[in-house]
Amino acid sequence: MPDVIYWIEGPWQGRLAILTRPRGRDWLEDDVAVWQRAGLDLVVSLLTMDESAELGLEREGEIAHRQGLEYISFPIADRKVPTSREDAHKLIQQLTARLSEGKHIGVHCRQGVGRSALLAASVLVSSAVGVGPAFERIEKARGCPVPDTPEQRLWVEQFGKMTVREKEMPTEAGPMVKGAT
């Protein structure tokens, strides 16, 4: 079913969803139009270039822009994790900020279970949702276990630990002292 949108409960003004990947070729414009009518502002594709070509989705970004949607391609190999932790963290921060601004974001990969769940869970974790509860929210929305591989779950767990450490780091003004006024 190409037009299913799995909305995930989150703490932002905006909404986050995992999307079924669009059908390619002749159906692509129709499927992107469904996203636009559903109120999405931004679509993130996690497909590789080879997958996009195989599935007839080479024009997805162009068609999304033409229909008024922002589009980000952030390729992650099937059943894998991001190759650049730094680039992934930047994307997660960007998506979290956009959700806080009230934007509605949809993420898709090939099946909507592995890579999409990894990114959606990471965005939830960056917004102070625990790793376990993040995956539970996604499983509730998707109606199936996520993510696809233990490596993907471990990546989100490591991201969560790094996020906590970053929030605990002292600022340039120095460490906070309990009891100071």
Coordinates of C-alpha atoms in Angstrom, one line a residue:
M1 CA 0.0 0.0 0.0
P2 CA 1.9 3.1 -1.2
D3 CA -0.1 5.7 0.6
V4 CA 0.1 4.5 4.2
I5 CA 1.5 7.0 6.6
Y6 CA 2.5 5.7 10.1
W7 CA 2.3 8.7 12.5
I8 CA 4.6 8.4 15.5
E9 CA 3.7 10.0 18.8
G10 CA 6.3 12.7 19.7
P11 CA 6.9 15.7 22.0
W12 CA 7.0 18.3 19.3
Q13 CA 4.5 20.7 17.7
G14 CA 5.1 19.0 14.3
R15 CA 4.5 15.4 13.5
L16 CA 6.9 12.6 12.5
A17 CA 5.9 9.7 10.3
I18 CA 7.4 6.6 8.6
L19 CA 6.1 6.4 5.1
T20 CA 5.7 3.5 2.8
R21 CA 8.1 4.1 -0.1
P22 CA 6.4 5.5 -3.1
R23 CA 5.8 3.4 -6.1
G24 CA 8.1 4.5 -8.9
R25 CA 7.9 5.5 -12.4
D26 CA 4.3 6.3 -13.5
W27 CA 2.9 6.2 -10.0
L28 CA 5.5 8.5 -8.4
E29 CA 3.7 11.8 -8.8
D30 CA 0.5 10.4 -7.4
D31 CA 2.2 8.9 -4.4
V32 CA 4.1 12.2 -3.6
A33 CA 0.8 14.0 -4.0
V34 CA -0.7 11.8 -1.2
W35 CA 2.1 13.0 1.1
Q36 CA 1.4 16.6 0.2
R37 CA -2.3 16.3 0.8
A38 CA -1.6 14.6 4.2
G39 CA 0.2 17.8 5.3
L40 CA 3.8 16.7 5.1
D41 CA 6.3 19.5 4.8
L42 CA 9.5 17.5 4.4
V43 CA 10.3 14.0 3.1
V44 CA 13.5 12.2 3.9
S45 CA 14.5 9.3 1.7
L46 CA 17.1 6.8 3.1
L47 CA 17.4 4.8 -0.1
T48 CA 20.7 4.5 -1.9
M49 CA 21.1 5.8 -5.4
D50 CA 21.1 2.2 -6.7
E51 CA 17.8 1.4 -4.9
S52 CA 16.2 4.6 -6.2
A53 CA 17.2 3.6 -9.7
E54 CA 16.0 0.0 -9.3
L55 CA 12.6 1.2 -7.9
G56 CA 12.1 4.0 -10.4
L57 CA 12.4 6.8 -7.9
E58 CA 15.2 8.8 -9.4
R59 CA 12.9 11.9 -9.8
E60 CA 11.5 11.7 -6.3
G61 CA 13.2 14.8 -5.0
E62 CA 12.3 16.8 -8.2
I63 CA 8.7 15.8 -8.0
A64 CA 8.5 16.5 -4.2
H65 CA 9.9 20.0 -4.7
R66 CA 7.5 20.6 -7.6
Q67 CA 4.6 19.6 -5.3
G68 CA 5.8 22.0 -2.5
L69 CA 7.6 19.6 -0.3
E70 CA 11.1 19.8 1.0
Y71 CA 13.2 16.8 0.2
I72 CA 16.3 15.3 1.7
S73 CA 18.2 12.3 0.4
F74 CA 20.3 10.7 3.1
P75 CA 21.4 7.3 1.7
I76 CA 22.0 4.4 4.1
A77 CA 22.6 0.9 2.7
D78 CA 19.8 -1.6 3.3
R79 CA 20.0 -3.3 6.8
K80 CA 22.9 -1.0 7.7
V81 CA 23.6 2.1 9.7
P82 CA 24.7 5.6 8.6
T83 CA 28.3 5.6 7.4
S84 CA 29.0 9.1 8.8
R85 CA 28.0 9.5 12.5
E86 CA 28.7 13.3 12.2
D87 CA 26.4 13.7 9.1
A88 CA 23.7 11.6 10.8
H89 CA 23.8 13.7 13.9
K90 CA 23.5 16.9 11.9
L91 CA 20.4 15.5 10.1
I92 CA 18.9 14.4 13.4
Q93 CA 19.4 17.9 14.8
Q94 CA 17.9 19.5 11.7
L95 CA 14.8 17.2 11.8
T96 CA 14.3 17.8 15.6
A97 CA 14.5 21.5 15.1
R98 CA 12.0 21.4 12.2
L99 CA 9.6 19.3 14.3
S100 CA 9.9 21.8 17.1
E101 CA 8.9 24.5 14.6
G102 CA 5.7 22.6 13.8
K103 CA 6.8 21.0 10.6
H104 CA 5.5 17.6 9.6
I105 CA 8.2 15.1 8.5
G106 CA 7.9 11.8 6.7
V107 CA 10.8 9.3 6.5
H108 CA 11.1 6.3 4.2
C109 CA 13.4 3.6 3.2
R110 CA 12.5 0.4 1.3
Q111 CA 10.3 -1.4 3.8
G112 CA 9.9 1.2 6.6
V113 CA 11.3 -1.0 9.3
G114 CA 15.0 -0.7 9.6
R115 CA 16.6 2.5 8.4
S116 CA 13.5 4.6 8.8
A117 CA 13.0 3.2 12.4
L118 CA 16.7 4.0 13.1
L119 CA 16.2 7.6 12.1
A120 CA 12.8 8.1 13.7
A121 CA 14.1 6.6 17.0
S122 CA 17.1 8.8 16.9
V123 CA 15.0 11.9 16.4
L124 CA 12.8 10.8 19.4
V125 CA 15.9 10.1 21.5
S126 CA 17.3 13.6 20.7
S127 CA 14.1 14.9 22.1
A128 CA 14.6 13.2 25.5
V129 CA 12.6 10.0 24.7
G130 CA 14.4 6.9 25.9
V131 CA 15.7 4.4 23.4
G132 CA 13.2 1.6 24.5
P133 CA 10.2 3.9 24.5
A134 CA 11.2 5.4 21.2
F135 CA 11.2 2.0 19.5
E136 CA 8.0 1.1 21.3
R137 CA 6.3 4.2 19.8
I138 CA 7.5 3.3 16.4
E139 CA 6.4 -0.4 16.8
K140 CA 2.9 0.8 17.9
A141 CA 2.6 3.0 14.8
R142 CA 4.1 0.5 12.4
G143 CA 2.4 -2.6 13.9
C144 CA 5.5 -4.7 13.7
P145 CA 8.9 -5.1 15.5
V146 CA 11.6 -2.5 14.7
P147 CA 14.4 -2.0 13.8
D148 CA 15.5 -4.6 11.2
T149 CA 18.9 -5.5 12.7
P150 CA 20.6 -5.5 16.1
E151 CA 23.2 -3.2 14.6
Q152 CA 20.6 -0.6 13.9
R153 CA 19.3 -0.7 17.5
L154 CA 22.9 -0.5 18.9
W155 CA 23.5 2.6 16.7
V156 CA 20.5 4.3 18.3
E157 CA 21.6 3.3 21.8
Q158 CA 25.1 4.7 21.1
F159 CA 23.5 7.9 19.8
G160 CA 21.5 8.1 22.9
K161 CA 24.5 7.8 25.2
M162 CA 26.4 10.4 23.2
T163 CA 23.4 12.8 23.3
V164 CA 23.2 12.5 27.1
R165 CA 26.9 13.2 27.4
E166 CA 26.6 16.2 25.2
K167 CA 23.8 17.6 27.4
E168 CA 25.9 17.0 30.5
M169 CA 28.9 18.8 29.2
P170 CA 29.7 22.2 30.9
T171 CA 29.0 25.3 28.9
E172 CA 31.6 28.0 28.1
A173 CA 30.3 29.7 31.3
G174 CA 31.6 26.8 33.3
P175 CA 30.0 23.9 35.0
M176 CA 26.8 24.4 36.9
V177 CA 27.2 24.3 40.7
K178 CA 24.3 23.0 42.7
G179 CA 23.0 25.5 45.1
A180 CA 24.6 28.5 43.4
T181 CA 22.3 31.5 42.7

